PDB file of C-alpha atoms in Angstrom:
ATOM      1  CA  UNK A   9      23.401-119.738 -69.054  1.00 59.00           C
ATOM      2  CA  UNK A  10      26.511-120.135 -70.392  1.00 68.00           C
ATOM      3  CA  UNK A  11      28.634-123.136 -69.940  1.00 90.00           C
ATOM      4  CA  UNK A  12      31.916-120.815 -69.506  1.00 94.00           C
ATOM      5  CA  UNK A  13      31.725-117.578 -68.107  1.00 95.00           C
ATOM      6  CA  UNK A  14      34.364-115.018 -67.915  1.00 96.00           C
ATOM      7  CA  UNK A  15      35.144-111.797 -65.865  1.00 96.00           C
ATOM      8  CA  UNK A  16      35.804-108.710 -66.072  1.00 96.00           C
ATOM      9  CA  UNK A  17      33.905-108.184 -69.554  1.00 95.00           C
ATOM     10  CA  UNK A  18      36.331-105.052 -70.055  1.00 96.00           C
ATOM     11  CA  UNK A  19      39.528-104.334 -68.187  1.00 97.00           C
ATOM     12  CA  UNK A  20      41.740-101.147 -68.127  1.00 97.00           C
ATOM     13  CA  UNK A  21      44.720-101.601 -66.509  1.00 97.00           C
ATOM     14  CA  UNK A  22      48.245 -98.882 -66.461  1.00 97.00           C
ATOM     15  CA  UNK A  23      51.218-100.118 -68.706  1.00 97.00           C
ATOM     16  CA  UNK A  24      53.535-102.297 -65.861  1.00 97.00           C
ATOM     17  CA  UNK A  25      50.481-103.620 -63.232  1.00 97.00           C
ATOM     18  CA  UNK A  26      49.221-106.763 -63.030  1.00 97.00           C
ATOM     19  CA  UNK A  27      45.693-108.411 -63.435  1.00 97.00           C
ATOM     20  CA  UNK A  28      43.741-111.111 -63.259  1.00 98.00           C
ATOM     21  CA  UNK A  29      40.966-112.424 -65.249  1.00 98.00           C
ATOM     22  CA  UNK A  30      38.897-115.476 -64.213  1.00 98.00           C
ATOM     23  CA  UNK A  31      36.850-118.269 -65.830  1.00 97.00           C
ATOM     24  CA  UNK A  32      34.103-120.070 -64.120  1.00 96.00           C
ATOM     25  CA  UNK A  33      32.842-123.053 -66.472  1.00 95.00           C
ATOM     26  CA  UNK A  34      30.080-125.456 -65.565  1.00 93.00           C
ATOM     27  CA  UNK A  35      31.211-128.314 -68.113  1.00 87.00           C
ATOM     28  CA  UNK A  36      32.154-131.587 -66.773  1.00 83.00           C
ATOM     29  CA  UNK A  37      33.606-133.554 -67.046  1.00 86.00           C
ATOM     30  CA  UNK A  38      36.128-132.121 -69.012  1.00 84.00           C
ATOM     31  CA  UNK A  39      39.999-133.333 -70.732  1.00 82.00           C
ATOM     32  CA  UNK A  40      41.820-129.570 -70.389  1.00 89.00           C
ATOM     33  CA  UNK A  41      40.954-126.042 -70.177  1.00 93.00           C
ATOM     34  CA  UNK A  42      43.146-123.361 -72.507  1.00 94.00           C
ATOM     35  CA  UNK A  43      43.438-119.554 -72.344  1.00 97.00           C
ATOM     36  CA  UNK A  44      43.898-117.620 -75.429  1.00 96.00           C
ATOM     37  CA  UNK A  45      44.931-114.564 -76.327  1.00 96.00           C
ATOM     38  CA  UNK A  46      43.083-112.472 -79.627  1.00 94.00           C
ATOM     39  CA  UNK A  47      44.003-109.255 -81.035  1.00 93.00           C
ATOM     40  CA  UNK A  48      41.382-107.340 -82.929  1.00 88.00           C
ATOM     41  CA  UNK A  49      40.502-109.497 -86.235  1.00 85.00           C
ATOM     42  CA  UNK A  50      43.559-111.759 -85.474  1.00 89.00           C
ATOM     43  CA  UNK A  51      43.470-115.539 -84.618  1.00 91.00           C
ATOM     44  CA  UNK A  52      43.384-116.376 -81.426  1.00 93.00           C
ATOM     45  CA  UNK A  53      46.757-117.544 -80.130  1.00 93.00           C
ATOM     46  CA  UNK A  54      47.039-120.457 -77.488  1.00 91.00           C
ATOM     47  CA  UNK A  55      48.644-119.114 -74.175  1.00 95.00           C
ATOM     48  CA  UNK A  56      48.405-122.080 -71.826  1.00 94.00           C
ATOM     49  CA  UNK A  57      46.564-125.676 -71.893  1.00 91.00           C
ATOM     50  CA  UNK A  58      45.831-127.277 -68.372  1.00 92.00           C
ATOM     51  CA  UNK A  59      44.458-130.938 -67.547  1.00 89.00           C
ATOM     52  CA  UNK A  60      41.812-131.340 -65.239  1.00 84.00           C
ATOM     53  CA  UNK A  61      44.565-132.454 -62.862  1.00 88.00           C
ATOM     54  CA  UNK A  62      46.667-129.399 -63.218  1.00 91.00           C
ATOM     55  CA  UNK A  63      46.580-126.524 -61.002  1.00 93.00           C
ATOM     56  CA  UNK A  64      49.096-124.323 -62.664  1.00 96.00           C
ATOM     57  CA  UNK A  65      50.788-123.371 -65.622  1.00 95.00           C
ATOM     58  CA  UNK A  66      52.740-120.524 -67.146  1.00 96.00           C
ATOM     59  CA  UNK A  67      54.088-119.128 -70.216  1.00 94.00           C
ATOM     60  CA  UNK A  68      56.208-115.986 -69.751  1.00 96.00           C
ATOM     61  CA  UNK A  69      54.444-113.620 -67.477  1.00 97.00           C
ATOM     62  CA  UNK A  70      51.195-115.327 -68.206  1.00 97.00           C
ATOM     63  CA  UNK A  71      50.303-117.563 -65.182  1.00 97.00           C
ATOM     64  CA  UNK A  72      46.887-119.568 -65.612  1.00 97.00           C
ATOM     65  CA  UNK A  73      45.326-121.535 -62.461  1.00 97.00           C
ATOM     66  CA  UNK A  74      42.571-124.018 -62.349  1.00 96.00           C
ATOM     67  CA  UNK A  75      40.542-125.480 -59.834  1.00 94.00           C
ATOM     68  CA  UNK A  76      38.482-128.120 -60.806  1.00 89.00           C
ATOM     69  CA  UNK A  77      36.542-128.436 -57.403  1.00 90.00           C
ATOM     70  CA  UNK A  78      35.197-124.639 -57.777  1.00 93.00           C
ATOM     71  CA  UNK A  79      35.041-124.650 -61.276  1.00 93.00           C
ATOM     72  CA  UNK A  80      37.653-121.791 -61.449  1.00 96.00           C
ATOM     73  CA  UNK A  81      39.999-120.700 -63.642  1.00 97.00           C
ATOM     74  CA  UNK A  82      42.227-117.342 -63.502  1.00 98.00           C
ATOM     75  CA  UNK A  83      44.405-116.335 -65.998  1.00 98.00           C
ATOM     76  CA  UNK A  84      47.061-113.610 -64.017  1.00 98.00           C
ATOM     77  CA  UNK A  85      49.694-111.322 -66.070  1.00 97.00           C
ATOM     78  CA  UNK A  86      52.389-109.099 -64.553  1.00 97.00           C
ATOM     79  CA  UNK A  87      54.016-106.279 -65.622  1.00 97.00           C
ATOM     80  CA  UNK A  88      51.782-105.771 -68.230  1.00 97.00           C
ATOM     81  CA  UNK A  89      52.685-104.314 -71.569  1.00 97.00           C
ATOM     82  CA  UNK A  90      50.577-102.212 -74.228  1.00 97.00           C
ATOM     83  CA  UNK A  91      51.268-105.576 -76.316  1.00 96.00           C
ATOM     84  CA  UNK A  92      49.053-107.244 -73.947  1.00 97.00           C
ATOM     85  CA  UNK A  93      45.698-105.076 -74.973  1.00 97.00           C
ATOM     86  CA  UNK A  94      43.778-107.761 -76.309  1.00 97.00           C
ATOM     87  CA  UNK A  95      40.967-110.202 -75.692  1.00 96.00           C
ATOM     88  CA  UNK A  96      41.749-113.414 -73.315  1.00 98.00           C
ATOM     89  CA  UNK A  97      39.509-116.124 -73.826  1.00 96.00           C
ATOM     90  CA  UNK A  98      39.032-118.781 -71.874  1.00 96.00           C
ATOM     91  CA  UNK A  99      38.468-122.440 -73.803  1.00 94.00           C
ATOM     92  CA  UNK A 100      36.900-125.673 -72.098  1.00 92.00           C
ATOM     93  CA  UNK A 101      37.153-128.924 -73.966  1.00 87.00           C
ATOM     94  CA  UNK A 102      34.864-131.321 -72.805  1.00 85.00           C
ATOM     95  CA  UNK A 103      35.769-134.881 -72.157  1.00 82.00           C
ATOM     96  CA  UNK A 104      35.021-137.664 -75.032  1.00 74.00           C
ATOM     97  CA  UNK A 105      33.806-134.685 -77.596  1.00 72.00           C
ATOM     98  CA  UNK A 106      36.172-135.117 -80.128  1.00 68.00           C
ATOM     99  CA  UNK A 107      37.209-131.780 -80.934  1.00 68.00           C
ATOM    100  CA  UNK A 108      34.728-129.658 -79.452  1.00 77.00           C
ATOM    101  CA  UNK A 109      35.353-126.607 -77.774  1.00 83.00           C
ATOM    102  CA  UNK A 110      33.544-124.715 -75.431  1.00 89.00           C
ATOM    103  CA  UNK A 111      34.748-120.765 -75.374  1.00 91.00           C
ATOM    104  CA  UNK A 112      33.970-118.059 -72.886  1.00 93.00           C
ATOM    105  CA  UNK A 113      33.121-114.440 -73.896  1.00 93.00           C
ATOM    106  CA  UNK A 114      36.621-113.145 -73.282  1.00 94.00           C
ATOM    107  CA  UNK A 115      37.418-110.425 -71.312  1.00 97.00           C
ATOM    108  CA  UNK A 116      38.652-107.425 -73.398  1.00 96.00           C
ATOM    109  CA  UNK A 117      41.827-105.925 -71.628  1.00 98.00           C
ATOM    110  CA  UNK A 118      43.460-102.785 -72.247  1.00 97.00           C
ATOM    111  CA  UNK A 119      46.902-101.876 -71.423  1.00 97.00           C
ATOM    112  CA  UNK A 120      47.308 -97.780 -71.345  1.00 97.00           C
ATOM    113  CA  UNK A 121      50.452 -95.936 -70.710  1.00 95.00           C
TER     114      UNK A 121
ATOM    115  CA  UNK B  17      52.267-116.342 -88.851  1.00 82.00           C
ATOM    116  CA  UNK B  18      50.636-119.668 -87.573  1.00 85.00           C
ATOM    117  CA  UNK B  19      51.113-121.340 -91.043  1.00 92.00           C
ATOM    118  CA  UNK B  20      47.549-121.990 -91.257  1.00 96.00           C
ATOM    119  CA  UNK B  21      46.344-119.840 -94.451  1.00 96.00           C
ATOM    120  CA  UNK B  22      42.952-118.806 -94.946  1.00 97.00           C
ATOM    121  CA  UNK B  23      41.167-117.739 -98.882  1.00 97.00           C
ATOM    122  CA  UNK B  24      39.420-115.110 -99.279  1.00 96.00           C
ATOM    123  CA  UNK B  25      40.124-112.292 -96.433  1.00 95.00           C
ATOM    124  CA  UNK B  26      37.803-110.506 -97.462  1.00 96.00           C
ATOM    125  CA  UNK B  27      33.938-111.584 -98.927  1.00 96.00           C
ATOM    126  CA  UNK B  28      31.210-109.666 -99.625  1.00 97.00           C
ATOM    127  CA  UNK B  29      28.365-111.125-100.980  1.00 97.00           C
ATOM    128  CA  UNK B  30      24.171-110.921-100.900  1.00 97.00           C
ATOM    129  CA  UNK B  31      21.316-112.794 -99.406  1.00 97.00           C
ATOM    130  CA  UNK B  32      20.615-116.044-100.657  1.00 97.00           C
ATOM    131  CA  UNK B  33      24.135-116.339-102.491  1.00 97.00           C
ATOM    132  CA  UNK B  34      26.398-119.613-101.562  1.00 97.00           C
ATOM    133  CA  UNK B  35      30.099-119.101-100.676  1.00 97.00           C
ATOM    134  CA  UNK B  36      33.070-121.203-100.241  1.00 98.00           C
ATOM    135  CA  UNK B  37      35.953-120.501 -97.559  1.00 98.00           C
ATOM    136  CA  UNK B  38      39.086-122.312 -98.228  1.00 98.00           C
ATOM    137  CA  UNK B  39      41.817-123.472 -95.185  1.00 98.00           C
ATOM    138  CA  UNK B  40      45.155-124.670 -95.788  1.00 97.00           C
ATOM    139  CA  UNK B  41      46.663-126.277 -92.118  1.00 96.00           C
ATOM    140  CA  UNK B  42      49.901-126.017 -91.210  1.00 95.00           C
ATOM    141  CA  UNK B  43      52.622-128.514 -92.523  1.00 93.00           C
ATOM    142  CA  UNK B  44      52.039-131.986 -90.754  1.00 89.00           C
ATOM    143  CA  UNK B  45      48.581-131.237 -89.218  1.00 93.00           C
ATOM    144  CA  UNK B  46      46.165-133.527 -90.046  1.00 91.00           C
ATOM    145  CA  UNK B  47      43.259-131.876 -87.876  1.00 92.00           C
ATOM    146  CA  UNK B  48      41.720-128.850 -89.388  1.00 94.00           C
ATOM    147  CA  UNK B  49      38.742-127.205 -87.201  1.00 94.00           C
ATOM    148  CA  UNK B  50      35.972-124.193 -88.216  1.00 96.00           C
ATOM    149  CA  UNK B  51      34.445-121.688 -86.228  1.00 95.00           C
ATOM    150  CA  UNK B  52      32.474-118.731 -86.718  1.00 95.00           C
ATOM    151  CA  UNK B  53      33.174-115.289 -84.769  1.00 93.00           C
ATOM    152  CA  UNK B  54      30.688-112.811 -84.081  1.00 90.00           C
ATOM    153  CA  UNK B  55      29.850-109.988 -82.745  1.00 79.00           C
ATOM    154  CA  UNK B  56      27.322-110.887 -80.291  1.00 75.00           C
ATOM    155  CA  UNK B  57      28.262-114.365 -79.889  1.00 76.00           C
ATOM    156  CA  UNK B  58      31.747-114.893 -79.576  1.00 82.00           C
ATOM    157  CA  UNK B  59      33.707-117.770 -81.112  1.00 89.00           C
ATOM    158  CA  UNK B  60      31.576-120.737 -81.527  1.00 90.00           C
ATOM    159  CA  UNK B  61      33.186-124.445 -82.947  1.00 90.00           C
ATOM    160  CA  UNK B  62      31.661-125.436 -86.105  1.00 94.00           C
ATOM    161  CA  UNK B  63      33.010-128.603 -87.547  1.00 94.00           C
ATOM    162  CA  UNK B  64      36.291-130.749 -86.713  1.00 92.00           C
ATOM    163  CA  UNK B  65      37.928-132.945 -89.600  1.00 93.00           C
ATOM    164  CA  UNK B  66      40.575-135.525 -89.094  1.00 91.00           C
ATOM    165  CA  UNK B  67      42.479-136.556 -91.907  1.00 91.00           C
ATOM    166  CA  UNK B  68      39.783-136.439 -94.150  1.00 93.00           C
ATOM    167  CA  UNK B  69      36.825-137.695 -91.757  1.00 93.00           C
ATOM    168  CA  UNK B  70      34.390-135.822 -89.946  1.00 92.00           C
ATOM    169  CA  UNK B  71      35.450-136.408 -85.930  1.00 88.00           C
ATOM    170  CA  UNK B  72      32.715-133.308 -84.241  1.00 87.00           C
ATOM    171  CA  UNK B  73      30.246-131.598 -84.520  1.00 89.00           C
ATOM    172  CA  UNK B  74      29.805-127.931 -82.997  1.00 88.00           C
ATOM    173  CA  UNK B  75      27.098-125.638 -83.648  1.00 82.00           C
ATOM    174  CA  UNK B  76      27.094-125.895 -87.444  1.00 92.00           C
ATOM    175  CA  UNK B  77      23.532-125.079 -89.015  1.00 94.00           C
ATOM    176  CA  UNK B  78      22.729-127.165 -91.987  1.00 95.00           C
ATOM    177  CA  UNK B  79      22.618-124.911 -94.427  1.00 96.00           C
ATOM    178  CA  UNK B  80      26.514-125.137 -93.945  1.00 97.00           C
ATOM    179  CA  UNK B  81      28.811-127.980 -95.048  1.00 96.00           C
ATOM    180  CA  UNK B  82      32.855-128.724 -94.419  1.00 97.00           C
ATOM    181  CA  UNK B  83      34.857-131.479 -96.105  1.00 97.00           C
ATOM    182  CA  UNK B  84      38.695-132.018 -95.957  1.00 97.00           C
ATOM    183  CA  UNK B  85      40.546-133.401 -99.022  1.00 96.00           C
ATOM    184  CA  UNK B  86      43.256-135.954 -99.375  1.00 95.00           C
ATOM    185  CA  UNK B  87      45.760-133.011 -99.601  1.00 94.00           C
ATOM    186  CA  UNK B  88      44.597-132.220 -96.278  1.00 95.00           C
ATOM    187  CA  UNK B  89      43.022-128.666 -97.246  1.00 96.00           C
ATOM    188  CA  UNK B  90      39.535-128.015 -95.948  1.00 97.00           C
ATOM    189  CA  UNK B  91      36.744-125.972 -97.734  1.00 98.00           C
ATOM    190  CA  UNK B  92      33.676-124.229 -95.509  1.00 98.00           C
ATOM    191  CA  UNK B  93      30.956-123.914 -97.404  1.00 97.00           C
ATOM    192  CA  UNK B  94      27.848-121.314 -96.815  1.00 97.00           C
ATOM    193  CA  UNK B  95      24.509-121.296 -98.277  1.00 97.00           C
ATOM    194  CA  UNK B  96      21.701-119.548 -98.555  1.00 97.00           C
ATOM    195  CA  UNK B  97      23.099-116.792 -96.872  1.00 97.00           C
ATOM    196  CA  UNK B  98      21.359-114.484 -94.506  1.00 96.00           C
ATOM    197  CA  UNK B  99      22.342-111.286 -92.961  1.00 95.00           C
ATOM    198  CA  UNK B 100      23.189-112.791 -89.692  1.00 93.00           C
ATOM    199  CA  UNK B 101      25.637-114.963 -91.455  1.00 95.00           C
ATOM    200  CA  UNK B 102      28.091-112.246 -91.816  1.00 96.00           C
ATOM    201  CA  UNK B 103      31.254-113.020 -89.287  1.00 95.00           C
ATOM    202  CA  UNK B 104      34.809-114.023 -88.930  1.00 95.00           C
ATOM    203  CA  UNK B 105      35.344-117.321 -90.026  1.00 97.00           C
ATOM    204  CA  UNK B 106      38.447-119.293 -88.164  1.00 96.00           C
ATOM    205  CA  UNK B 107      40.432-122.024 -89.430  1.00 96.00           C
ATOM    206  CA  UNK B 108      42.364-123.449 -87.422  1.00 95.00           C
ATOM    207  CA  UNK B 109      45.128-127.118 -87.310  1.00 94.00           C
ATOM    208  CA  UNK B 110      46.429-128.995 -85.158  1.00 90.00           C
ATOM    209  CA  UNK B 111      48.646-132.136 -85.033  1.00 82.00           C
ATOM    210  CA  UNK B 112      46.218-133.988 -82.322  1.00 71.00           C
ATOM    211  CA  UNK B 113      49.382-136.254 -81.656  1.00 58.00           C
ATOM    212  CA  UNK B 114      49.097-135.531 -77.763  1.00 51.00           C
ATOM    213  CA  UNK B 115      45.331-137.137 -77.763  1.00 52.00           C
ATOM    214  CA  UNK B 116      43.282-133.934 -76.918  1.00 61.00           C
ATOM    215  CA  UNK B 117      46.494-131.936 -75.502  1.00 69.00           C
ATOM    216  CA  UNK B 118      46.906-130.299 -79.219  1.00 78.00           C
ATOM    217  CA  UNK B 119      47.638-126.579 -79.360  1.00 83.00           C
ATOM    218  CA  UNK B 120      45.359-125.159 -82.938  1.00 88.00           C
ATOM    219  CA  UNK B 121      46.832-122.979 -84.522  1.00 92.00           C
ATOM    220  CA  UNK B 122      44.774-120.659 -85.914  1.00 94.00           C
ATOM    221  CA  UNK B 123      44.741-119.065 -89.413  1.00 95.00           C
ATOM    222  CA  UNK B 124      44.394-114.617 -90.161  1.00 94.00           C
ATOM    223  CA  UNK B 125      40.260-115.282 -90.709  1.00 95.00           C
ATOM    224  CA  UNK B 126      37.989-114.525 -93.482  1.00 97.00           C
ATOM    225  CA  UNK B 127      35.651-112.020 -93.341  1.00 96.00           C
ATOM    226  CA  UNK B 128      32.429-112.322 -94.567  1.00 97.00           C
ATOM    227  CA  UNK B 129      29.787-109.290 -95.175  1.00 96.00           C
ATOM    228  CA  UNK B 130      26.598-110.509 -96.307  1.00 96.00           C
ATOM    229  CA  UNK B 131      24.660-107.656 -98.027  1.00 95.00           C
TER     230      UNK B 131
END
């Protein structure tokens, strides 16, 4: 079983709605817990970075959520965009790892007009 | 553009054959990670160097190696290739000054085809 799980898989959503994927992770402890967002054969690009003590945190019309006693993560977007079609992958980094990260699946979203 | 620049894009090459990836961090970073991206297992952390030293350990198998030189550039290399090699290699930096807080920044990729 994976240690980070993510759903939807896939996601089709209409240019202007808003969604919400979620993350349920079974590391712990753990120091923070990022989203990212990755365009096909692109990077991925860091949308938001939470503590284990945070319970929100936003960037633009991206609005991640944690809850560390349910093991729960959502990432929510509104009025999405056809720049939003991408894959959003959620990261755990586990505590005293160094730099390891621990990624979800992603869940592919498309944005369609 | 992340800053982070990755050598070759592109790499074709055959069973058996050793290749090198090369990673240049962004300006100032002294934390360069790897990971491999494939198709039917997602983005998995190879190897973390910081400022020249080896500080994790992901998922790397040991027929691959990483080092980081004094100008801060990294170098992945693959050997004894096998088909199930071929993936998206990631490179990414960060500046790890916030102590586990540090956003990577991740570089374009390198493909690699192994034939």
């Amino acid at each position: 079983k994976n240690q980070v799980e993510q759903s939807p898989q896939s996601l089709i959503i209409l240019e202007g709605k808003n969604c919400t994927l979620q993350c349920n992770y079974t590391v712990s402890p753990f120091s923070n817990l990022r989203w990212y967002k990755q365009d096909t054969g692109r990077g991925p690009v860091s949308l938001t970075i939470m503590t284990f003590s945070e319970n929100t945190k936003s960037n633009g019309r991206y609005t991640a959520t944690l809850d560390a006693d349910t093991k729960q993560s959502s990432l929510h977007i509104t009025a999405s965009q056809l720049s939003d079609s991408a894959s959003y992958i959620c990261v755990v980094i586990p505590y005293n790892q160094g730099g390891k990260l621990i990624f979800g699946q992603g869940t592919e979203l498309s944005v369609k007009p | 553009d992340s800053g982070v620049t990755q050598t070759p894009k592109h790499l074709i090459t055959a069973t058996g054959q050793r290749v090198t990836l090369r990673c240049s961090p962004r300006s100032g970073d002294l934390s360069v990670y790897w990971y491999q991206q494939s198709l039917d297992q997602g983005l998995q952390f190879l190897i973390q160097y910081y400022n020249g030293e080896e500080r994790a350990k992901g998922n790397i198998l040991e027929r691959f190696s990483a080092q980081q030189f004094p100008d801060l550039h990294s170098e992945l290399n693959l050997s004894s290739l096998e088909l199930g090699d071929s993936a998206l290699y990631f490179c990414a930096s960060s500046d790890l000054k916030r102590g586990g807080m540090d956003t990577q920044y991740f570089g374009p990729g390198t493909r690699l085809t192994v034939l």
